[in-house]
Each structure stands twice: as C-alpha cells, then as structure tokens.
Amino acid sequence: MKRRTVLKSGLAALTLAGIGSTGLSLLDKAGFISTARAESFTTPLPIPPLLKDLDGSPDSARFAMTVGRGSVEFFPGKATATLGYNGNFLGPTIRVRNGQRFRIAVKNNLSQVTTLHWHGMHLPARWDGGPRQPIPPGTTWSPDFPIKQQAATLWYHPHAMGLTGEQVYHGLAGLVYIEDEVSDQLDIPKTYGVDDIPLIIQDRRFFGDGQFAYVQNMHDVMNGVIGNYLLVNGVMQPTLKVPGRLVRLRLLNGSNSSIYRIGFSDQRVFHVIASDGGFLETPAAMNSIVLSAGERAEVLVDFTGGGTLLQVEQMKGGSFTAMRITTDGNEAGPARIPNHLRTLDRIPESEASGVREFIMETMAMGGGRMGMGMMGRRLTINGKKMDINRIDERVKLGSTEIWEITNRSAMMMSMPHSMHLHDVQFQILSRNGQLPPPHERGRKDTVLIMPGETVRIISRFHDYTGVYMYHCHLLEHEDDGMMGQFEVVT
Ligand code: C2O
Ligand code: CU
Ligand code: CU
C-alpha cells in the first residue's frame, strides 16, 4: 500500500479525555473525539487578512507568503499541530485584477516538499503549482504571470504528489479574488469582510490528543477522510454580524472529500451570482446549493428580515449548524438583486474539434495473491492511475474540445467524484443529456459527477502550452492516483 501518515491512534475503545472548559470529550472506537460540542456561537468568524500588495500599481501586483507550521487549540487545552500560510491555519486572501501582472514569492518553511497550486487560474503550465512544480524545503518559488480571466473567486492549495490531502487537511488553503470592470460596476456588496464575506467550509476529525486524524487506510481512501466537526474559516461554530441588507457570501467547499449541501435554517431563498469561474449571466434563486470538494459559489443573501443559521449537510455524514449570522440592527430597505450580471461568451458546441471520453471508475482488485483480507478497490480514470512520467492526453493549442466524463459505478462501489481541470474554465453542456441547472451554466473548473452520471463539458485550450492536471478533487482519490495529465501542444 502507499505511504501513509503515521499518527498515533487512540485504540482504547471508549475513553474519556478532559477538554477543559467545554467539559469531557468522548472518543469513539477508532479513537476520534466525538463529543457534540455545546452549541456556542461565541467566536466571531475570522476573516482571512487581505495579503499586502507590495507593488500597489494598477498594472502589477506583487506578494510574498511563507508556508509554515503552526498550532491551534480547536479544543481548549489541546494544541493541534497545523500548517498555514503566514499564520497558524489557512492563508490570506490574495486580491488581483484581470490584466495585472501577478508575482508572488512563496517560501517553504516546512521540512517536507510542498507546492502552491492556483486552482481555477488560466496560467502558464510552469506556474500552475501542480505536482510538477515542487517547492523543496527551505526554498522560495516565484511565479510571475499575467491575470487573464474575468472576475472570480479562486483558491490556492498545495498539490505535491501524494501529499495534497494531508497538507490541505492540516490547514493549507486560501482564497484568490480576481476583480474586473464588471465586478467593479455591478451594484452588489463588495466591501471585504463587511458585506462581502469569504466562507471556507471544511470538516475535520480529531484524535483524542487533539491532533488531526488524517489517515489514509483503505476505507478512508475510498470514502475520503470525512470529518465530524465543521470549520468555517478555521473555527467551529463561529458567529458573524452582518449589515441588515443584501450580503454577498463567497462559499468554498475546502474540505478534502465531503460533498456539502449548504443552506439556511429558515430555508430562506438566496441568489447564486457566480460559479467557480465567475459571474453567471443571471442570478439563480435557490434555498440550498450542493458544492463538491473544490467548488465555489457566490451568493447574495437578504438580511433585511434579520439573521439566521448557516446549515451544512454532508452527503455522507452529518448535518451541522455551521455558523450563526446576526444583523447589526440597521435594517435598510428592500434588497435589490441585479437581474443581469454579465454577458457570457458562450462556447458553441460547433466550435469543438472532437470529443474525449473519460471514465472515472472504482474497480475491485486483489483477492488471491494479496490474501489477508486485502481485497481492495482501485480508483482510476480511463483504467489508469496517475504517472507523472506519462502524458495521458495531448490537446492542440487554440482548440476547443468536448470532454465527456462518466462516473461508472460497479455494484457496491458507487461513489461520487469531483472532476477538476487545471488551466481552463469550462462550460457544462449537459448532465445525463439534460441542460445543467441555472447555477451550473456559468464558467466552471470543478464538477460533481454522481454515480452513473455522464457530464459533457466544453473548453477552449488557449494561450499556453505545457502539461496540466485533471483529477478527482476528492483529495484522497487524487492522492491515490485518480489523476491524469494533459499536455497542450502546438
Ligand atoms: Cu484544486 Cu489540481 O486542484
Ligand atoms: Cu486546480
Ligand atoms: Cu473521486
């Protein structure tokens, strides 16, 4: 089996461990803390700081960031070892504009290799930050490329071969905001941390001693490491005060492998204004939205009628009251939802030079020779596991292609996958032959594919040549090899 993180696992069947002021924590059979925390909602939601632009000129932005170790007391009195960018957990928000030259120096202060991948960014392959661009311990990596895409909420996270899940779990993730003349001009909330709120939603599991219970045994690889505690911007059950009017929430499912349904306790309707790659043409009214690992959505929520609770439900697992939202009492008139956001340059199917097929599959393997109950399962794309020395697909520079992705589920092995492509923002043509729902009709870089489902996407492969990844964004699947490489060639 592949390498795994060695962490001590509390094997005692049922243990009581003091966790200070919140009382006693009960450990389950596997040694994970399982106490339901007393609903507190006292910690204010932390807003990741905006990373300082060292250039500050309109056409160029320059940043510096350090990856290092940290420690957080998620349970009072227990220090959890974490990783963070410029801090203990998660990282600052990087804000840039379309058309700007973007430079950043990323220093790796860890004792292991990492990378920094720009999820959702259209960029030269050498600055993608995937497994092909390792940042060895003690070194600095300095990408330098132009921002060439419309306003969107992207994110960054490590992507070193076999280490993505573990490093993200320990805290490595942050947001990238791209702004442009459309996001400037739209009459929507845009004051960072006041009425334009980033929400990084993740779940975690802890050992009795408070450490993250990140293990990659066969069960956790297949199902993903699913947590029984929910964090918003790195905090359990925070509370957020917003103005009593229209507020914009930028949602990121930053979990390793969970699929979330996100909504509010009072079922209030909100309006989705952006998907992974930026604004939709028109807002989509919903009262809950499903986001798979890696997906984002921007939503407008009306708080003229007061606060509510943010509810997050895992597709496999629990249901969480994730955050309390209160209003500052300054309720102002009826909120206006714009009826047009931006005109999208839709990619016509007729432009595609061909269709490539991808089968995401879980196959049974083992038995016989493997013996000892090692009957296993194998996660593949087109029957293959990731090999960094193999190019799986060659795509012609300047071409447009349709990729038809099927989640083929063998009996008893059905699981959802979250397909992600580097470098491009695609458009979903269909889900099982049907037009996708309105909130999935904008630009996307990650798409949930349920067992048995076939999703057709269309994309332009413009501007840059080189090798990029496509993979399942359930990070345990990705680390296990559910990933391939496409090369854009002239
Ligand atoms: Cu968000 Cu290849 O990753
Ligand atoms: Cu990516
Ligand atoms: Cu998967």
XYZ file of C-alpha atoms and ligand atoms in Angstrom:
495
model
C 0.000 0.000 0.000
C 1.058 3.581 -0.457
C 2.710 5.754 2.106
C 0.537 6.961 4.880
C 0.768 9.426 7.646
C 1.857 7.811 10.849
C -0.115 9.303 13.632
C -0.781 7.673 16.898
C -4.239 6.350 17.033
C -6.012 6.037 20.345
C -7.030 2.400 20.341
C -8.896 2.342 23.628
C -12.482 1.516 22.871
C -14.120 4.230 24.859
C -12.037 6.833 26.587
C -12.864 9.909 28.496
C -10.474 12.749 27.980
C -10.772 16.142 29.613
C -11.039 19.016 27.191
C -11.129 21.855 29.646
C -13.952 24.284 29.813
C -16.157 22.577 27.251
C -16.296 19.539 29.506
C -15.434 15.970 28.665
C -14.786 14.599 25.245
C -15.870 11.124 24.367
C -13.764 9.095 21.993
C -15.316 6.635 19.600
C -13.977 3.153 18.716
C -11.428 4.496 16.307
C -10.129 6.940 18.894
C -11.621 10.065 17.381
C -13.083 12.820 19.517
C -16.837 12.534 19.136
C -18.367 14.794 21.750
C -21.010 17.034 20.412
C -19.742 20.466 21.351
C -22.125 22.559 23.319
C -23.558 24.933 20.738
C -21.618 28.041 21.488
C -21.597 30.513 18.579
C -19.429 32.905 20.544
C -16.227 33.109 18.481
C -16.508 35.833 15.843
C -15.936 34.490 12.332
C -12.303 35.188 11.468
C -11.881 36.951 8.122
C -8.616 35.960 6.406
C -6.485 39.108 6.040
C -6.003 40.531 2.564
C -2.428 39.872 1.503
C -0.496 43.108 1.135
C 0.306 44.078 -2.430
C 3.969 45.129 -2.353
C 3.636 46.888 -5.690
C 0.365 48.710 -5.452
C 0.430 49.812 -9.074
C -2.686 49.379 -11.224
C -0.995 47.069 -13.689
C 1.122 44.931 -11.441
C 0.676 43.138 -8.119
C 3.464 41.551 -6.102
C 3.149 39.456 -2.973
C 5.160 37.318 -0.561
C 3.948 34.415 1.515
C 5.503 31.772 3.774
C 4.312 28.203 4.327
C 4.978 27.087 7.869
C 3.940 25.062 10.875
C 1.534 26.316 13.455
C -0.723 25.292 16.268
C -4.388 25.896 17.077
C -6.472 24.982 20.120
C -9.649 23.683 18.493
C -10.386 22.097 21.863
C -9.359 24.232 24.832
C -6.150 22.950 26.382
C -5.214 20.747 23.429
C -2.803 22.163 20.889
C -3.434 20.761 17.415
C -0.401 20.835 15.125
C -1.364 22.729 11.981
C 0.068 24.210 8.798
C -0.636 27.662 7.478
C 0.335 30.423 5.075
C 1.663 33.407 7.048
C -0.084 32.056 10.133
C -1.359 29.049 12.012
C -4.156 27.836 9.784
C -5.366 28.643 6.251
C -3.925 31.667 4.463
C -4.574 35.279 3.499
C -6.869 36.276 0.642
C -4.998 37.408 -2.446
C -6.834 40.070 -4.455
C -5.776 40.834 -8.023
C -7.312 42.316 -11.158
C -7.774 40.991 -14.646
C -4.951 42.310 -16.822
C -2.467 42.756 -13.982
C 0.949 41.176 -13.887
C 0.935 38.851 -10.876
C 4.066 37.987 -8.945
C 4.441 36.177 -5.640
C 7.359 34.711 -3.704
C 6.314 31.559 -1.833
C 8.797 30.411 0.812
C 8.562 26.826 2.052
C 9.484 26.718 5.735
C 8.291 23.139 6.158
C 10.603 20.158 6.430
C 8.807 18.464 3.537
C 8.134 19.378 -0.041
C 5.021 21.348 -0.925
C 3.646 23.130 -3.980
C 1.247 26.010 -4.383
C -1.443 25.462 -6.973
C -3.681 28.255 -8.313
C -6.998 26.438 -8.522
C -9.148 27.881 -11.308
C -6.440 30.098 -12.777
C -5.714 30.331 -16.502
C -1.920 30.400 -16.470
C 1.344 29.138 -17.988
C 1.934 25.470 -17.086
C 5.211 26.176 -15.297
C 3.439 28.397 -12.755
C 0.466 26.083 -12.228
C 1.862 24.776 -8.936
C 0.820 21.206 -9.527
C 2.912 18.112 -8.764
C 5.397 19.107 -11.480
C 6.451 22.279 -9.624
C 7.733 21.119 -6.204
C 8.981 23.714 -3.706
C 11.702 21.885 -1.755
C 12.051 22.688 1.976
C 13.805 25.956 2.608
C 13.382 27.273 -0.907
C 11.296 30.036 -2.472
C 9.181 29.668 -5.599
C 8.342 32.815 -7.533
C 5.575 32.638 -10.135
C 5.205 35.592 -12.485
C 2.336 35.649 -14.970
C -0.485 37.876 -16.225
C -4.034 37.544 -14.898
C -6.119 36.768 -17.987
C -9.628 35.968 -16.867
C -12.849 37.519 -15.677
C -13.716 38.320 -12.058
C -13.989 35.128 -9.988
C -13.366 33.535 -6.619
C -10.478 31.099 -6.989
C -8.354 29.428 -4.354
C -4.876 28.119 -3.700
C -3.682 24.951 -2.036
C -0.695 22.563 -2.080
C -0.595 19.824 -4.711
C 2.593 17.764 -4.132
C 2.395 14.163 -5.301
C 0.664 12.068 -2.659
C 0.693 14.889 -0.103
C -2.198 17.104 -1.185
C -4.803 15.634 1.164
C -2.572 15.641 4.203
C -1.270 19.179 3.723
C -4.680 20.679 2.953
C -6.129 18.867 5.973
C -3.538 20.460 8.241
C -4.550 23.939 7.075
C -3.041 24.834 3.725
C -5.662 26.668 1.679
C -6.578 30.243 0.869
C -8.679 32.347 -1.487
C -7.820 34.355 -4.601
C -10.209 37.085 -5.713
C -9.997 38.301 -9.263
C -11.780 41.577 -9.919
C -12.515 43.291 -13.215
C -14.590 46.132 -14.647
C -17.773 44.044 -14.356
C -17.260 43.280 -10.664
C -16.434 46.982 -10.165
C -19.574 48.184 -11.862
C -22.159 45.716 -10.600
C -24.340 47.081 -7.839
C -23.594 44.254 -5.404
C -21.912 44.175 -1.981
C -18.128 44.404 -2.340
C -16.643 45.521 0.959
C -14.312 42.728 2.014
C -15.203 41.200 5.354
C -18.144 43.585 5.878
C -20.802 42.710 3.299
C -18.633 40.557 1.018
C -17.718 37.630 3.235
C -15.381 34.730 2.410
C -16.519 31.392 3.874
C -14.072 28.490 3.692
C -16.050 25.445 4.753
C -14.199 22.290 5.806
C -14.717 19.317 8.080
C -12.181 17.670 10.337
C -11.746 14.651 12.575
C -9.511 14.629 15.667
C -7.661 12.031 17.716
C -8.119 12.047 21.485
C -4.986 14.134 21.954
C -6.439 16.833 19.718
C -4.341 16.104 16.621
C -5.976 15.952 13.191
C -6.930 12.344 12.495
C -5.622 12.237 8.959
C -5.098 8.617 7.972
C -5.081 7.010 4.552
C -6.213 3.476 5.224
C -8.232 1.699 2.577
C -11.565 2.834 3.976
C -10.562 6.474 4.231
C -9.043 6.499 0.775
C -12.179 5.063 -0.794
C -14.682 7.199 1.081
C -12.444 10.171 1.632
C -11.499 11.430 5.072
C -14.868 12.652 6.327
C -14.856 14.767 9.490
C -17.370 15.011 12.307
C -16.527 18.639 13.149
C -17.219 21.527 10.841
C -14.966 24.567 10.492
C -15.810 27.883 8.858
C -12.670 29.926 8.194
C -10.926 27.572 10.608
C -13.335 27.947 13.534
C -16.069 25.669 14.893
C -19.468 27.301 15.194
C -18.459 30.931 14.737
C -20.821 33.859 14.820
C -20.975 36.610 12.199
C -22.601 40.027 12.360
C -23.658 41.461 9.022
C -25.463 44.643 7.955
C -29.236 44.185 7.755
C -29.338 44.294 3.967
C -28.095 42.327 0.999
C -24.860 40.476 1.788
C -22.576 38.534 -0.512
C -21.133 35.250 0.708
C -18.304 33.628 -1.210
C -18.543 29.924 -0.444
C -15.669 27.493 -0.890
C -16.051 23.811 -0.189
C -12.474 23.496 1.037
C -12.972 20.034 2.504
C -10.869 17.080 1.460
C -13.637 14.790 0.287
C -17.011 15.945 1.530
C -19.874 16.993 -0.657
C -21.959 19.656 1.068
C -25.488 20.867 0.757
C -25.416 24.424 2.058
C -28.429 26.492 3.071
C -30.045 28.330 5.968
C -32.077 27.071 8.926
C -35.096 29.154 7.874
C -34.880 27.862 4.280
C -34.551 31.431 3.059
C -34.047 31.851 -0.640
C -30.697 33.216 -1.768
C -29.392 34.126 -5.200
C -26.361 32.447 -6.713
C -24.446 35.052 -8.715
C -21.199 33.234 -9.507
C -19.847 29.741 -10.017
C -16.179 28.631 -9.966
C -15.087 30.813 -12.877
C -17.086 33.953 -12.197
C -20.470 35.595 -12.632
C -23.455 33.826 -14.106
C -25.473 35.722 -16.691
C -28.431 35.995 -14.339
C -28.805 35.196 -10.621
C -30.221 31.743 -9.787
C -32.666 31.610 -6.870
C -32.195 28.590 -4.612
C -32.671 27.614 -0.989
C -29.770 25.186 -0.868
C -26.775 24.534 -3.046
C -24.613 21.434 -3.419
C -20.875 22.015 -3.656
C -18.393 19.188 -4.064
C -14.847 19.441 -2.792
C -13.076 22.299 -4.582
C -16.202 24.053 -5.918
C -17.111 27.662 -5.155
C -20.255 29.750 -5.368
C -21.004 33.383 -4.651
C -24.448 34.016 -3.232
C -26.460 37.100 -2.313
C -28.472 36.736 0.874
C -31.109 39.183 2.052
C -30.729 40.103 5.729
C -33.312 42.884 5.843
C -35.505 40.492 7.796
C -32.814 39.558 10.335
C -30.270 36.829 10.946
C -30.283 33.081 10.514
C -28.146 29.964 10.902
C -25.926 28.555 8.184
C -26.642 24.861 7.733
C -24.194 22.449 6.121
C -25.082 18.870 5.430
C -22.523 16.276 4.326
C -23.664 13.904 1.625
C -22.003 11.142 3.652
C -22.063 12.030 7.291
C -23.718 14.606 9.428
C -25.684 17.774 9.388
C -24.150 20.833 11.028
C -25.315 24.186 12.235
C -22.198 25.792 10.895
C -22.496 29.410 11.921
C -24.869 31.930 13.462
C -25.447 35.076 11.450
C -26.890 38.099 13.251
C -27.599 41.564 11.905
C -26.410 44.889 13.249
C -29.938 46.169 13.541
C -29.562 48.711 10.760
C -32.082 47.049 8.500
C -32.259 49.042 5.308
C -34.989 48.931 2.662
C -35.665 46.064 0.306
C -32.583 44.451 -1.168
C -32.082 44.756 -4.885
C -30.864 41.689 -6.758
C -29.461 42.677 -10.149
C -31.312 40.850 -12.902
C -28.369 40.760 -15.265
C -24.809 40.102 -14.120
C -22.644 39.735 -17.185
C -22.846 38.572 -20.752
C -21.006 35.305 -21.050
C -19.021 34.421 -24.086
C -20.702 31.045 -24.556
C -18.635 28.375 -26.282
C -20.692 26.897 -29.129
C -20.642 23.109 -29.480
C -19.953 23.567 -33.178
C -16.547 25.025 -32.307
C -15.327 21.721 -30.810
C -12.802 19.735 -32.821
C -13.721 16.499 -31.061
C -14.908 14.637 -28.004
C -12.650 12.949 -25.467
C -14.070 10.342 -23.153
C -13.123 9.885 -19.531
C -14.303 7.051 -17.317
C -13.924 7.576 -13.584
C -14.145 4.167 -12.070
C -13.759 2.120 -8.936
C -12.629 -1.387 -9.770
C -12.365 -4.376 -7.478
C -8.927 -5.915 -7.295
C -6.846 -8.189 -5.143
C -8.071 -11.355 -3.516
C -5.849 -14.392 -4.278
C -2.259 -13.332 -4.149
C -2.951 -10.391 -1.935
C -4.686 -12.584 0.647
C -5.188 -11.484 4.252
C -8.397 -9.654 3.549
C -6.530 -7.311 1.248
C -9.271 -7.497 -1.302
C -9.105 -3.929 -2.491
C -10.546 -1.362 -4.793
C -8.787 0.669 -7.374
C -9.669 4.224 -8.311
C -8.839 5.061 -11.899
C -9.513 7.424 -14.789
C -9.694 5.526 -18.075
C -8.319 2.463 -16.269
C -5.130 4.257 -15.267
C -3.570 5.697 -12.159
C -1.505 8.869 -12.178
C 2.011 8.522 -13.544
C 3.960 11.772 -13.674
C 6.117 10.345 -16.469
C 3.137 9.694 -18.715
C 1.150 12.229 -20.723
C -2.394 10.927 -20.951
C -3.922 13.385 -23.389
C -2.480 15.759 -25.955
C -4.612 18.774 -26.804
C -3.878 21.168 -29.619
C -3.176 24.789 -28.637
C -6.044 27.025 -29.653
C -8.522 24.189 -29.978
C -11.913 23.704 -28.391
C -12.867 20.256 -27.106
C -15.758 18.470 -25.512
C -14.830 16.184 -22.651
C -17.397 13.551 -21.801
C -16.865 12.315 -18.267
C -18.669 9.279 -16.890
C -18.733 8.045 -13.325
C -19.017 4.333 -13.913
C -20.026 2.651 -10.730
C -19.512 -1.014 -10.186
C -22.005 -2.620 -7.848
C -21.429 -1.744 -4.185
C -18.679 0.646 -5.147
C -20.594 3.653 -6.218
C -19.194 6.950 -5.119
C -19.426 10.493 -6.353
C -16.378 12.127 -7.921
C -15.493 15.774 -8.391
C -13.732 16.278 -11.737
C -11.347 19.237 -11.950
C -9.264 20.572 -14.844
C -6.303 22.863 -14.422
C -5.770 25.978 -16.564
C -9.224 26.201 -18.118
C -12.691 27.400 -17.184
C -15.192 25.188 -18.962
C -18.893 25.274 -19.597
C -21.156 22.340 -18.719
C -23.109 21.254 -21.787
C -25.186 18.551 -20.165
C -25.714 16.209 -17.244
C -27.044 12.889 -18.438
C -28.276 14.578 -21.587
C -30.119 17.338 -19.735
C -29.190 21.008 -19.659
C -27.454 21.685 -16.295
C -29.389 23.668 -13.659
C -29.127 27.505 -13.937
C -26.404 27.853 -11.294
C -24.183 25.495 -13.306
C -24.481 27.420 -16.573
C -21.560 29.752 -15.936
C -17.842 29.046 -16.035
C -16.676 26.056 -14.023
C -13.398 24.305 -13.219
C -14.737 21.550 -10.987
C -17.867 19.474 -11.470
C -19.624 16.910 -9.310
C -20.314 13.654 -11.109
C -22.666 11.315 -9.319
C -22.540 7.519 -9.727
C -23.871 6.550 -13.123
C -23.809 10.111 -14.388
C -22.246 11.390 -17.621
C -21.321 15.068 -17.774
C -20.309 16.776 -21.006
C -18.146 19.881 -20.731
C -16.696 22.163 -23.376
C -13.486 24.110 -23.099
C -11.048 26.226 -25.057
C -7.367 25.441 -24.672
C -5.886 28.808 -25.434
C -2.737 30.880 -24.802
C -0.413 28.387 -23.136
C 1.302 25.127 -23.985
C 2.547 22.656 -21.400
C 1.436 19.952 -19.005
C -1.563 20.351 -16.727
C -3.544 18.005 -14.461
C -7.087 16.754 -14.483
C -8.253 14.790 -11.490
C -10.895 13.936 -8.962
C -10.936 16.719 -6.366
C -11.781 14.331 -3.561
C -8.231 14.705 -2.305
C -7.881 11.142 -1.047
C -8.859 9.930 -4.527
C -6.412 12.328 -6.152
C -3.535 11.276 -3.874
C -4.378 7.655 -4.581
C -3.831 8.338 -8.273
C -7.208 9.356 -9.677
C -5.418 11.955 -11.781
C -4.017 12.323 -15.282
C -2.003 14.822 -17.287
C -2.976 16.676 -20.431
C -0.412 18.479 -22.497
C -1.337 21.448 -24.653
C 0.843 21.232 -27.752
C 1.363 23.354 -30.859
Cu -7.651 22.262 -6.559
Cu -5.449 20.046 -9.104
O -6.522 21.155 -7.743
Cu -6.690 23.099 -9.807
Cu -13.208 10.635 -6.762
